[in-house]
Every structure is written in C-alpha cells, then in structure tokens.
PDB file of C-alpha atoms in Angstrom:
ATOM      1  CA  VAL A   1      -9.161   5.477   8.563  1.00 90.00           C
ATOM      2  CA  GLU A   2      -9.500   6.282   4.965  1.00 92.00           C
ATOM      3  CA  PRO A   3      -6.712   5.071   3.074  1.00 94.00           C
ATOM      4  CA  GLN A   4      -5.565   5.396  -0.757  1.00 94.00           C
ATOM      5  CA  GLN A   5      -2.574   2.814  -2.216  1.00 95.00           C
ATOM      6  CA  SER A   6      -0.247   3.921  -4.597  1.00 94.00           C
ATOM      7  CA  VAL A   7       1.452   0.555  -6.166  1.00 95.00           C
ATOM      8  CA  ASP A   8       4.713   1.364  -8.155  1.00 94.00           C
ATOM      9  CA  VAL A   9       5.545  -1.953 -10.447  1.00 94.00           C
ATOM     10  CA  GLU A  10       9.505  -2.187 -10.826  1.00 93.00           C
ATOM     11  CA  PRO A  11      11.354  -4.961 -13.252  1.00 92.00           C
ATOM     12  CA  ARG A  12      12.886  -6.049  -9.780  1.00 93.00           C
ATOM     13  CA  GLN A  13      10.336  -5.232  -7.019  1.00 96.00           C
ATOM     14  CA  ILE A  14       6.805  -3.728  -6.391  1.00 96.00           C
ATOM     15  CA  ARG A  15       6.186  -0.725  -3.967  1.00 97.00           C
ATOM     16  CA  ILE A  16       3.649   0.583  -1.943  1.00 97.00           C
ATOM     17  CA  VAL A  17       2.681   3.654  -0.581  1.00 96.00           C
ATOM     18  CA  THR A  18      -0.384   3.684   1.457  1.00 96.00           C
ATOM     19  CA  HIS A  19      -1.517   7.472   2.452  1.00 96.00           C
ATOM     20  CA  LEU A  20      -4.042   6.510   6.100  1.00 95.00           C
ATOM     21  CA  LYS A  21      -6.295   9.751   7.285  1.00 95.00           C
ATOM     22  CA  TYR A  22      -7.351   8.332  10.742  1.00 91.00           C
ATOM     23  CA  ARG A  23      -9.906   9.961  12.972  1.00 89.00           C
ATOM     24  CA  LEU A  24      -9.186   9.484  16.405  1.00 83.00           C
ATOM     25  CA  ARG A  25     -11.875   9.476  18.351  1.00 78.00           C
ATOM     26  CA  GLY A  26     -12.764   8.655  22.085  1.00 68.00           C
ATOM     27  CA  SER A  27     -10.111   6.841  24.374  1.00 67.00           C
ATOM     28  CA  ARG A  28      -6.455   7.695  23.599  1.00 68.00           C
ATOM     29  CA  ALA A  29      -5.660   4.976  21.359  1.00 75.00           C
ATOM     30  CA  ALA A  30      -1.790   2.634  22.215  1.00 82.00           C
ATOM     31  CA  GLY A  31      -0.941   2.631  18.369  1.00 87.00           C
ATOM     32  CA  LEU A  32      -1.784   1.520  15.217  1.00 91.00           C
ATOM     33  CA  ALA A  33      -1.804  -1.702  13.502  1.00 93.00           C
ATOM     34  CA  PHE A  34      -1.519  -2.862  10.064  1.00 94.00           C
ATOM     35  CA  GLN A  35      -1.897  -5.993   8.572  1.00 94.00           C
ATOM     36  CA  LEU A  36       1.284  -6.728   5.724  1.00 93.00           C
ATOM     37  CA  GLY A  37       1.369 -10.229   4.929  1.00 82.00           C
ATOM     38  CA  GLY A  38       4.603 -10.790   3.419  1.00 88.00           C
ATOM     39  CA  LEU A  39       5.366  -7.422   2.440  1.00 94.00           C
ATOM     40  CA  LYS A  40       8.434  -6.091   3.451  1.00 95.00           C
ATOM     41  CA  PHE A  41       8.287  -2.954   5.917  1.00 95.00           C
ATOM     42  CA  ASP A  42      10.394   0.389   4.830  1.00 95.00           C
ATOM     43  CA  ARG A  43       9.172   3.130   7.039  1.00 94.00           C
ATOM     44  CA  LEU A  44       5.804   5.056   9.178  1.00 94.00           C
ATOM     45  CA  SER A  45       5.991   9.166   8.496  1.00 91.00           C
ATOM     46  CA  PRO A  46       5.745  11.200  10.103  1.00 87.00           C
ATOM     47  CA  GLU A  47       7.619   9.633  12.490  1.00 84.00           C
ATOM     48  CA  ASP A  48       6.911  12.631  15.804  1.00 86.00           C
ATOM     49  CA  LEU A  49       3.887  10.762  17.032  1.00 87.00           C
ATOM     50  CA  LEU A  50       5.607   7.485  16.887  1.00 90.00           C
ATOM     51  CA  ASP A  51       7.725   5.265  18.786  1.00 90.00           C
ATOM     52  CA  ALA A  52       9.908   2.523  16.805  1.00 90.00           C
ATOM     53  CA  PRO A  53       7.452  -0.297  15.507  1.00 91.00           C
ATOM     54  CA  GLU A  54       7.553  -3.263  16.683  1.00 90.00           C
ATOM     55  CA  PRO A  55       9.387  -6.697  15.043  1.00 86.00           C
ATOM     56  CA  VAL A  56       6.092  -8.059  12.194  1.00 86.00           C
ATOM     57  CA  GLY A  57       5.453 -11.391  13.510  1.00 82.00           C
ATOM     58  CA  ASP A  58       4.567 -14.870  12.346  1.00 85.00           C
ATOM     59  CA  ASP A  59       0.707 -12.986  11.954  1.00 89.00           C
ATOM     60  CA  GLY A  60       2.188 -10.235   9.762  1.00 89.00           C
ATOM     61  CA  ILE A  61       0.825  -7.405  11.531  1.00 92.00           C
ATOM     62  CA  LEU A  62       2.842  -4.452  12.223  1.00 93.00           C
ATOM     63  CA  ARG A  63       2.419  -3.057  15.842  1.00 94.00           C
ATOM     64  CA  VAL A  64       3.431   0.863  16.253  1.00 93.00           C
ATOM     65  CA  PRO A  65       2.878   2.247  19.724  1.00 92.00           C
ATOM     66  CA  PHE A  66       2.400   6.098  19.778  1.00 90.00           C
ATOM     67  CA  ARG A  67       4.634   7.968  21.555  1.00 88.00           C
ATOM     68  CA  GLN A  68       3.924   8.249  26.074  1.00 86.00           C
ATOM     69  CA  GLY A  69       3.254  11.777  26.790  1.00 83.00           C
ATOM     70  CA  VAL A  70       2.242  12.619  23.148  1.00 81.00           C
ATOM     71  CA  ALA A  71      -1.081  14.843  22.448  1.00 81.00           C
ATOM     72  CA  LEU A  72      -2.743  13.361  19.324  1.00 82.00           C
ATOM     73  CA  PRO A  73      -4.711  15.265  17.024  1.00 85.00           C
ATOM     74  CA  ALA A  74      -8.001  14.715  16.470  1.00 85.00           C
ATOM     75  CA  GLU A  75      -6.755  13.559  12.568  1.00 90.00           C
ATOM     76  CA  LEU A  76      -4.065  12.310  11.522  1.00 90.00           C
ATOM     77  CA  ASP A  77      -2.227  11.835   8.199  1.00 94.00           C
ATOM     78  CA  LEU A  78       0.168   9.605   8.016  1.00 94.00           C
ATOM     79  CA  LYS A  79       2.358   7.839   4.562  1.00 96.00           C
ATOM     80  CA  LEU A  80       2.989   3.212   5.043  1.00 96.00           C
ATOM     81  CA  GLU A  81       5.925   2.476   2.961  1.00 97.00           C
ATOM     82  CA  THR A  82       6.312  -1.245   1.938  1.00 97.00           C
ATOM     83  CA  HIS A  83       7.871  -3.342  -0.796  1.00 97.00           C
ATOM     84  CA  GLN A  84       7.701  -6.790  -2.439  1.00 97.00           C
ATOM     85  CA  PRO A  85      11.107  -8.044  -4.426  1.00 96.00           C
ATOM     86  CA  LEU A  86      10.608 -10.028  -7.444  1.00 94.00           C
ATOM     87  CA  ALA A  87      12.854 -12.971  -8.916  1.00 91.00           C
ATOM     88  CA  GLU A  88      14.931 -12.420 -11.551  1.00 88.00           C
ATOM     89  CA  GLY A  89      13.057 -12.982 -15.066  1.00 85.00           C
ATOM     90  CA  ALA A  90       9.431 -12.874 -13.085  1.00 88.00           C
ATOM     91  CA  GLU A  91       6.263 -13.342 -15.342  1.00 92.00           C
ATOM     92  CA  GLN A  92       4.099 -13.884 -12.656  1.00 93.00           C
ATOM     93  CA  PHE A  93       3.425 -11.564  -9.451  1.00 94.00           C
ATOM     94  CA  ALA A  94       1.074 -11.756  -6.715  1.00 94.00           C
ATOM     95  CA  VAL A  95       0.854  -9.212  -3.287  1.00 95.00           C
ATOM     96  CA  ILE A  96      -1.066  -8.904  -0.719  1.00 94.00           C
ATOM     97  CA  LEU A  97      -2.323  -5.216  -0.139  1.00 95.00           C
ATOM     98  CA  PRO A  98      -1.637  -3.890   3.063  1.00 95.00           C
ATOM     99  CA  ARG A  99      -4.434  -2.770   5.287  1.00 93.00           C
ATOM    100  CA  PRO A 100      -4.813  -1.033   8.603  1.00 93.00           C
ATOM    101  CA  LEU A 101      -6.594  -2.909  11.483  1.00 90.00           C
ATOM    102  CA  ALA A 102      -8.820  -0.129  13.154  1.00 86.00           C
ATOM    103  CA  ASP A 103     -12.539   0.413  14.359  1.00 84.00           C
ATOM    104  CA  SER A 104     -13.589   1.779  10.651  1.00 85.00           C
ATOM    105  CA  VAL A 105     -11.617   1.620   7.771  1.00 87.00           C
ATOM    106  CA  ALA A 106     -13.177   2.870   4.264  1.00 89.00           C
ATOM    107  CA  PRO A 107     -12.707   1.030   0.899  1.00 88.00           C
ATOM    108  CA  ALA A 108      -8.772   1.809  -0.368  1.00 91.00           C
ATOM    109  CA  THR A 109      -8.465   3.357  -3.865  1.00 92.00           C
ATOM    110  CA  VAL A 110      -5.577   1.518  -5.593  1.00 94.00           C
ATOM    111  CA  VAL A 111      -3.591   3.008  -8.410  1.00 93.00           C
ATOM    112  CA  VAL A 112      -0.999   1.185 -10.107  1.00 94.00           C
ATOM    113  CA  TRP A 113       1.790   2.235 -11.698  1.00 93.00           C
ATOM    114  CA  PRO A 114       3.488  -0.312 -14.316  1.00 93.00           C
ATOM    115  CA  ALA A 115       7.434   1.729 -14.615  1.00 92.00           C
ATOM    116  CA  ASP A 116       8.375   2.425 -18.293  1.00 90.00           C
ATOM    117  CA  ASN A 117       9.553  -0.664 -19.264  1.00 92.00           C
ATOM    118  CA  VAL A 118       6.979  -2.804 -17.698  1.00 93.00           C
ATOM    119  CA  GLU A 119       4.101  -4.369 -19.270  1.00 93.00           C
ATOM    120  CA  LEU A 120       1.422  -5.332 -17.103  1.00 92.00           C
ATOM    121  CA  SER A 121      -1.507  -7.690 -17.565  1.00 93.00           C
ATOM    122  CA  PRO A 122      -3.486  -8.285 -14.708  1.00 91.00           C
ATOM    123  CA  GLN A 123      -5.375 -11.627 -14.234  1.00 92.00           C
ATOM    124  CA  THR A 124      -8.666 -12.097 -12.891  1.00 89.00           C
ATOM    125  CA  GLY A 125      -7.680 -15.312 -11.065  1.00 90.00           C
ATOM    126  CA  LEU A 126      -4.852 -13.286  -9.563  1.00 92.00           C
ATOM    127  CA  LEU A 127      -7.605 -10.160  -8.098  1.00 93.00           C
ATOM    128  CA  LEU A 128      -8.602 -11.147  -5.084  1.00 93.00           C
ATOM    129  CA  GLY A 129     -11.094  -8.156  -2.839  1.00 93.00           C
ATOM    130  CA  LEU A 130      -9.997  -5.470  -5.838  1.00 94.00           C
ATOM    131  CA  SER A 131     -12.853  -4.036  -8.124  1.00 92.00           C
ATOM    132  CA  PRO A 132     -11.882  -2.297 -11.403  1.00 90.00           C
ATOM    133  CA  ASP A 133     -12.636   1.147 -10.830  1.00 85.00           C
ATOM    134  CA  ALA A 134     -13.481   4.230 -13.291  1.00 77.00           C
ATOM    135  CA  THR A 135     -12.464   6.860 -10.691  1.00 74.00           C
ATOM    136  CA  PRO A 136      -9.695   9.027 -12.387  1.00 74.00           C
ATOM    137  CA  ALA A 137      -6.265   8.584 -10.865  1.00 72.00           C
ATOM    138  CA  PRO A 138      -4.314  11.449  -9.193  1.00 71.00           C
ATOM    139  CA  PRO A 139      -1.568  12.721 -10.932  1.00 68.00           C
ATOM    140  CA  PRO A 140       1.636  10.477 -11.245  1.00 66.00           C
ATOM    141  CA  LEU A 141       4.502  12.078  -8.813  1.00 66.00           C
ATOM    142  CA  VAL A 142       6.672  10.515 -11.639  1.00 69.00           C
ATOM    143  CA  PRO A 143       6.111  11.497 -15.228  1.00 74.00           C
ATOM    144  CA  ARG A 144       4.613   7.921 -16.538  1.00 76.00           C
ATOM    145  CA  GLN A 145       4.284   6.671 -20.549  1.00 82.00           C
ATOM    146  CA  GLN A 146       1.518   4.263 -19.435  1.00 85.00           C
ATOM    147  CA  ARG A 147      -1.689   4.661 -18.095  1.00 86.00           C
ATOM    148  CA  PRO A 148      -2.304   3.742 -14.649  1.00 90.00           C
ATOM    149  CA  LEU A 149      -4.557   1.070 -13.488  1.00 91.00           C
ATOM    150  CA  VAL A 150      -7.105   1.405 -10.331  1.00 93.00           C
ATOM    151  CA  TYR A 151      -9.291  -0.762  -8.751  1.00 94.00           C
ATOM    152  CA  ARG A 152     -11.326  -0.314  -5.347  1.00 93.00           C
ATOM    153  CA  ASP A 153     -10.698  -2.562  -2.315  1.00 92.00           C
ATOM    154  CA  LEU A 154     -13.759  -4.219  -1.237  1.00 87.00           C
ATOM    155  CA  GLY A 155     -12.551  -4.183   2.412  1.00 81.00           C
ATOM    156  CA  GLY A 156     -13.973  -7.386   3.220  1.00 77.00           C
ATOM    157  CA  SER A 157     -12.726  -9.849   5.760  1.00 78.00           C
ATOM    158  CA  GLU A 158     -10.312 -11.531   3.422  1.00 84.00           C
ATOM    159  CA  PRO A 159      -6.865  -9.310   2.074  1.00 88.00           C
ATOM    160  CA  ALA A 160      -7.178  -7.620  -1.363  1.00 93.00           C
ATOM    161  CA  GLN A 161      -4.296  -9.132  -3.804  1.00 94.00           C
ATOM    162  CA  LEU A 162      -3.171  -7.544  -6.719  1.00 95.00           C
ATOM    163  CA  GLY A 163      -1.557  -9.962  -9.425  1.00 94.00           C
ATOM    164  CA  GLY A 164      -1.201 -10.737 -13.053  1.00 94.00           C
ATOM    165  CA  LEU A 165       1.630 -11.105 -15.410  1.00 95.00           C
ATOM    166  CA  LEU A 166       4.772  -8.755 -16.269  1.00 93.00           C
ATOM    167  CA  LYS A 167       7.035  -8.082 -18.931  1.00 94.00           C
ATOM    168  CA  VAL A 168       9.954  -6.386 -18.389  1.00 92.00           C
ATOM    169  CA  LYS A 169      10.885  -4.925 -22.423  1.00 89.00           C
ATOM    170  CA  PRO A 170      14.660  -3.103 -23.071  1.00 83.00           C
ATOM    171  CA  ARG A 171      14.509  -0.005 -22.241  1.00 67.00           C
TER     172      ARG A 171
END
C-alpha cells in the first residue's frame, strides 16, 4: 500500500485525509486494517467494495471487511478520513497519524496545511517517526495563504506523531 496524508490543522480540530493505493496480490484478502490510535473515524470510501467497519477496539485498530461476493480489482484506491478534536484555547497539539496495516507499506508523504488563521510551529520533541521532506506539496484543494509543511513518515515500528505549538489568530 502507498499512503499519502493531508493534515488540515484548524482552530478546533485536526482533520486527516489519507489516500491509499493498494496493490492486491495472491489469495483474496478478508479486509483492511488501520492503526488509528486516538483518532476518530469519519469514513472510508468508496464504499462499494467494503462492508461496515467494525467498532475500533481498545487496540486502536479499525477493521473493515470486504463485501462477500464482490470481485476485488488488482489495484484499489481508497480515502480514509479521520479527525481529532482540539481543546478550546489549546496552545499545543500532538496527533498520532493513521497507518494502514498491510504486508508492505511504503513510507507516506505527510502534507500539513495550517488554516489561514492558525499559526503553526512544529516542535522537534513532538515529531516522532517523521522527517522533513523537500518534495513540493501538491496544490491545495482549498486556496491557502500559508505554505504547507511536508514530512516523510519513516515507516518504523513506532507510530508517526505530528505535534507542535499553535496559535489561533483573529480573522
């Protein structure tokens, strides 16, 4: 699987959209699994190949079975949407990034988009499993005044964490 993550840092929440490109080989897989940590699951699309997700367990893993009787393509593009609320007036944040659980996972590109009224200062001590990346960010879906921050998930056994200081400015 090849993941790409877009992280929107907003005044009251952090939204993470993970685009996943799967290559399915061998015997039919029963489903997909994702390590969500403390993130709230919003949706996984397209839904035509997937059954309803199982409730996230105490282990923080989201399991989504494939529909019975549906032929799976050799390649599959999915979009996983999650979020983490921020406390009112929070000046610091830390979020564990979602990670697909698969036989082979490529290092993810992580693009962080601060909202126009959010001043974001990443903190080295709160960045775990991430390395700054000089790769140019894709153009934003919504025009932004600030330049994005781009990281590469090192893909180790530890979870990747994004964190820093944030200040919400009046519009």
